[in-house]
Each structure stands twice: as structure tokens, then as C-alpha cells.
Amino acid sequence: MTMPSHDRTQWLARRILPHEGELRTWLSRRPLVGLDIDDVIQESYAILAGLGCVGHIRNPRTYLFEVAKSVVLMALRRSQVVSFSALTDMESLEVPCDAPGPDAIAAGRQELERIATFIATLPPKCREVFTLRKVHELSQREVAHRMGISESTVEKHMGKALRLLANAITYGGNSPIPASKACEDERARTETSGIRLRN
């Protein structure tokens, strides 16, 4: 079934256009010998716009890069002046993958370790509820059943765990500075007294 032109335009705008800057950078480092980057990108868009459907495209970014690479290869093969080595170099180039680089992986591991440390410092019940809900992805009802507590208690433990983790992340694992702590305590007292007055 052919994709309506309106849907195709939306798909190109949402899933393809955001990668144009990265594609331009990638193409600028390739042996394009007489080719214009704008022409390569325009031709790539024309090919994508002419697709009958896009349901088979699982990774639009990678697909865009592959299409651009094929556009360059076709142009280089037709060229009378391009060297064999330039053509071979282009054919052997790999499209950049979405996988994070070593720096991003290392930073991600450090952040995970930091969060794991914060979770380990939670009160036991809060930690158990948080782990069951967020790590094991159990529903509130399933957690309540497993721990032998009510769903409202699960909700309270979860709320407390999230507040404690938010504070730990905000203050880098340290207690908030005295002025901040005093303000928070004062706000909590005001809210509590307001509840009492309303009751």
C-alpha cells in the first residue's frame, strides 16, 4: 500500500530531516570528487520521498546514510575522472551507527553507579518498593501483594523514595546546604499546619 504524500512528508520531516546536519558532516569527510554535498542530500531526499512505504525502515537515520552513500557510489561509478582507490574507499566506509562511543558508555556507567549508590542508601522498605517498581517493573498491586502491604503504603514508600533520590541527585549525594534545608523544613511545617487548619 502506497503511503499518502501528506504522511510521507510528515515522516520525512520528523524522522529524516533532524539527521541532515550529521549527514552533511559525514559527507564532508568522504572522497566526493566533484560531487556537491547539497546535490547528494537532495537526491537522497528524492529517493526517500519516492518510497511507496516506509514500514520496513526500522532506523531512519541509518537508512538515510545508506541512501546517501549509494547516491555517492552511483555518481562515482559514472564519473570518468574518479580514481579506483577513491571508489574503493567509499565502498568500504561504514555508516555511523547509533551506538554510543566509549566516552558516552563510560559516563553512562559512572552515572548508573552513582544512582545505584543513592538507591542503596534508601530506607529498606523504600528501597524494596523502588526496586520492585522501577527495576523489576512490577505493578503497584503486584508490589503490595509481594510485600504484604496495602497499595496506598506502596505509593507512600514510592513517593518517599523518589523525593529522597531527587534530593540526593540534586545535591550530589550530600545533604542540602543549611539555608536550603531550613527553607524546606519551614515549607514542610507550613504545609502541615495548613492541612491541620483545613481539617
GROMACS .gro file of C-alpha atoms in nm:
model
  199
    1MET     CA    1   0.000   0.000   0.000
    2THR     CA    2   0.141   0.337  -0.106
    3MET     CA    3   0.193   0.595   0.166
    4PRO     CA    4  -0.015   0.915   0.116
    5SER     CA    5   0.204   1.214   0.025
    6HIS     CA    6   0.099   1.404   0.341
    7ASP     CA    7   0.209   1.114   0.564
    8ARG     CA    8   0.532   1.077   0.369
    9THR     CA    9   0.608   1.449   0.414
   10GLN     CA   10   0.545   1.421   0.789
   11TRP     CA   11   0.767   1.112   0.812
   12LEU     CA   12   1.049   1.289   0.627
   13ALA     CA   13   1.015   1.598   0.847
   14ARG     CA   14   1.011   1.402   1.174
   15ARG     CA   15   1.237   1.107   1.109
   16ILE     CA   16   1.482   1.218   0.837
   17LEU     CA   17   1.537   1.596   0.841
   18PRO     CA   18   1.676   1.603   1.200
   19HIS     CA   19   1.976   1.398   1.077
   20GLU     CA   20   2.072   1.630   0.790
   21GLY     CA   21   2.340   1.819   0.985
   22GLU     CA   22   2.512   1.497   1.087
   23LEU     CA   23   2.487   1.365   0.731
   24ARG     CA   24   2.647   1.682   0.594
   25THR     CA   25   2.937   1.645   0.839
   26TRP     CA   26   2.978   1.278   0.744
   27LEU     CA   27   2.972   1.356   0.370
   28SER     CA   28   3.225   1.638   0.411
   29ARG     CA   29   3.481   1.376   0.522
   30ARG     CA   30   3.418   1.145   0.227
   31PRO     CA   31   3.600   1.135  -0.112
   32LEU     CA   32   3.322   1.303  -0.311
   33VAL     CA   33   3.547   1.408  -0.605
   34GLY     CA   34   3.347   1.669  -0.794
   35LEU     CA   35   3.019   1.598  -0.616
   36ASP     CA   36   2.828   1.867  -0.430
   37ILE     CA   37   2.701   1.777  -0.083
   38ASP     CA   38   2.373   1.963  -0.147
   39ASP     CA   39   2.316   1.756  -0.461
   40VAL     CA   40   2.379   1.431  -0.271
   41ILE     CA   41   2.136   1.531   0.003
   42GLN     CA   42   1.872   1.648  -0.245
   43GLU     CA   43   1.897   1.322  -0.439
   44SER     CA   44   1.876   1.124  -0.113
   45TYR     CA   45   1.559   1.310  -0.017
   46ALA     CA   46   1.413   1.248  -0.363
   47ILE     CA   47   1.475   0.873  -0.327
   48LEU     CA   48   1.319   0.865   0.022
   49ALA     CA   49   1.022   1.077  -0.090
   50GLY     CA   50   0.963   0.832  -0.376
   51LEU     CA   51   0.933   0.527  -0.150
   52GLY     CA   52   0.595   0.358  -0.165
   53CYS     CA   53   0.603   0.278   0.206
   54VAL     CA   54   0.843   0.316   0.497
   55GLY     CA   55   0.714   0.043   0.728
   56HIS     CA   56   1.025  -0.167   0.661
   57ILE     CA   57   1.258   0.113   0.781
   58ARG     CA   58   1.344   0.038   1.142
   59ASN     CA   59   1.618   0.303   1.174
   60PRO     CA   60   1.550   0.610   0.956
   61ARG     CA   61   1.888   0.769   1.039
   62THR     CA   62   2.088   0.467   0.925
   63TYR     CA   63   1.865   0.431   0.618
   64LEU     CA   64   1.928   0.796   0.524
   65PHE     CA   65   2.306   0.746   0.549
   66GLU     CA   66   2.287   0.427   0.340
   67VAL     CA   67   2.083   0.604   0.071
   68ALA     CA   68   2.330   0.895   0.063
   69LYS     CA   69   2.620   0.652   0.039
   70SER     CA   70   2.456   0.473  -0.255
   71VAL     CA   71   2.393   0.810  -0.428
   72VAL     CA   72   2.764   0.894  -0.396
   73LEU     CA   73   2.872   0.549  -0.516
   74MET     CA   74   2.649   0.566  -0.825
   75ALA     CA   75   2.786   0.911  -0.910
   76LEU     CA   76   3.146   0.799  -0.857
   77ARG     CA   77   3.098   0.491  -1.075
   78ARG     CA   78   2.960   0.708  -1.356
   79SER     CA   79   3.246   0.955  -1.324
   80GLN     CA   80   3.528   0.930  -1.581
   81VAL     CA   81   3.788   1.101  -1.361
   82VAL     CA   82   3.750   0.934  -1.024
   83SER     CA   83   4.033   0.709  -0.915
   84PHE     CA   84   3.976   0.343  -0.835
   85SER     CA   85   4.112   0.399  -0.482
   86ALA     CA   86   3.854   0.672  -0.411
   87LEU     CA   87   3.576   0.440  -0.521
   88THR     CA   88   3.712   0.155  -0.310
   89ASP     CA   89   3.748   0.387  -0.010
   90MET     CA   90   3.387   0.498  -0.042
   91GLU     CA   91   3.254   0.144  -0.078
   92SER     CA   92   3.438   0.032   0.233
   93LEU     CA   93   3.313   0.317   0.450
   94GLU     CA   94   3.075   0.220   0.725
   95VAL     CA   95   2.769   0.424   0.803
   96PRO     CA   96   2.799   0.565   1.156
   97CYS     CA   97   2.588   0.358   1.393
   98ASP     CA   98   2.362   0.483   1.671
   99ALA     CA   99   2.565   0.304   1.937
  100PRO     CA  100   2.726   0.541   2.189
  101GLY     CA  101   3.103   0.590   2.179
  102PRO     CA  102   3.346   0.478   2.453
  103ASP     CA  103   3.326   0.816   2.634
  104ALA     CA  104   2.946   0.807   2.645
  105ILE     CA  105   2.950   0.445   2.767
  106ALA     CA  106   3.200   0.529   3.045
  107ALA     CA  107   2.998   0.834   3.152
  108GLY     CA  108   2.677   0.628   3.150
  109ARG     CA  109   2.835   0.360   3.370
  110GLN     CA  110   2.955   0.621   3.618
  111GLU     CA  111   2.607   0.773   3.634
  112LEU     CA  112   2.449   0.429   3.686
  113GLU     CA  113   2.694   0.354   3.968
  114ARG     CA  114   2.611   0.691   4.127
  115ILE     CA  115   2.235   0.623   4.109
  116ALA     CA  116   2.286   0.267   4.243
  117THR     CA  117   2.474   0.413   4.541
  118PHE     CA  118   2.186   0.655   4.610
  119ILE     CA  119   1.932   0.370   4.586
  120ALA     CA  120   2.138   0.162   4.831
  121THR     CA  121   2.109   0.442   5.091
  122LEU     CA  122   1.727   0.447   5.082
  123PRO     CA  123   1.540   0.316   5.386
  124PRO     CA  124   1.484  -0.062   5.345
  125LYS     CA  125   1.110  -0.052   5.263
  126CYS     CA  126   1.151   0.242   5.024
  127ARG     CA  127   1.441   0.068   4.854
  128GLU     CA  128   1.245  -0.255   4.814
  129VAL     CA  129   0.940  -0.078   4.671
  130PHE     CA  130   1.153   0.131   4.435
  131THR     CA  131   1.347  -0.174   4.314
  132LEU     CA  132   1.034  -0.382   4.256
  133ARG     CA  133   0.855  -0.096   4.076
  134LYS     CA  134   1.136   0.054   3.869
  135VAL     CA  135   1.387  -0.226   3.822
  136HIS     CA  136   1.160  -0.532   3.809
  137GLU     CA  137   0.872  -0.325   3.663
  138LEU     CA  138   0.603  -0.478   3.885
  139SER     CA  139   0.270  -0.301   3.914
  140GLN     CA  140   0.171  -0.127   4.236
  141ARG     CA  141  -0.073  -0.411   4.308
  142GLU     CA  142   0.193  -0.678   4.250
  143VAL     CA  143   0.436  -0.499   4.484
  144ALA     CA  144   0.167  -0.468   4.752
  145HIS     CA  145   0.088  -0.840   4.722
  146ARG     CA  146   0.453  -0.946   4.731
  147MET     CA  147   0.539  -0.726   5.032
  148GLY     CA  148   0.214  -0.790   5.218
  149ILE     CA  149   0.124  -0.421   5.243
  150SER     CA  150  -0.155  -0.204   5.104
  151GLU     CA  151  -0.130  -0.028   4.770
  152SER     CA  152  -0.151   0.310   4.941
  153THR     CA  153   0.154   0.214   5.152
  154VAL     CA  154   0.338   0.115   4.836
  155GLU     CA  155   0.252   0.456   4.691
  156LYS     CA  156   0.380   0.634   5.005
  157HIS     CA  157   0.708   0.439   5.003
  158MET     CA  158   0.750   0.511   4.632
  159GLY     CA  159   0.684   0.881   4.681
  160LYS     CA  160   0.936   0.896   4.965
  161ALA     CA  161   1.196   0.704   4.761
  162LEU     CA  162   1.155   0.943   4.466
  163ARG     CA  163   1.185   1.251   4.692
  164LEU     CA  164   1.499   1.115   4.859
  165LEU     CA  165   1.655   1.020   4.525
  166ALA     CA  166   1.568   1.360   4.375
  167ASN     CA  167   1.736   1.533   4.670
  168ALA     CA  168   2.040   1.304   4.651
  169ILE     CA  169   2.080   1.370   4.278
  170THR     CA  170   2.020   1.745   4.318
  171TYR     CA  171   2.273   1.782   4.598
  172GLY     CA  172   2.520   1.525   4.461
  173GLY     CA  173   2.470   1.282   4.744
  174ASN     CA  174   2.535   1.549   5.009
  175SER     CA  175   2.284   1.699   5.245
  176PRO     CA  176   2.130   2.020   5.117
  177ILE     CA  177   2.311   2.334   5.232
  178PRO     CA  178   2.177   2.464   5.569
  179ALA     CA  179   1.985   2.756   5.419
  180SER     CA  180   1.811   2.527   5.170
  181LYS     CA  181   1.737   2.269   5.439
  182ALA     CA  182   1.590   2.538   5.664
  183CYS     CA  183   1.368   2.665   5.381
  184GLU     CA  184   1.249   2.313   5.302
  185ASP     CA  185   1.175   2.241   5.669
  186GLU     CA  186   0.985   2.570   5.702
  187ARG     CA  187   0.783   2.494   5.388
  188ALA     CA  188   0.701   2.145   5.518
  189ARG     CA  189   0.585   2.291   5.854
  190THR     CA  190   0.369   2.549   5.676
  191GLU     CA  191   0.209   2.284   5.457
  192THR     CA  192   0.145   2.059   5.758
  193SER     CA  193  -0.011   2.339   5.962
  194GLY     CA  194  -0.224   2.434   5.661
  195ILE     CA  195  -0.356   2.080   5.644
  196ARG     CA  196  -0.437   2.082   6.016
  197LEU     CA  197  -0.625   2.413   5.982
  198ARG     CA  198  -0.830   2.285   5.691
  199ASN     CA  199  -0.920   1.971   5.887
   0.00000   0.00000   0.00000
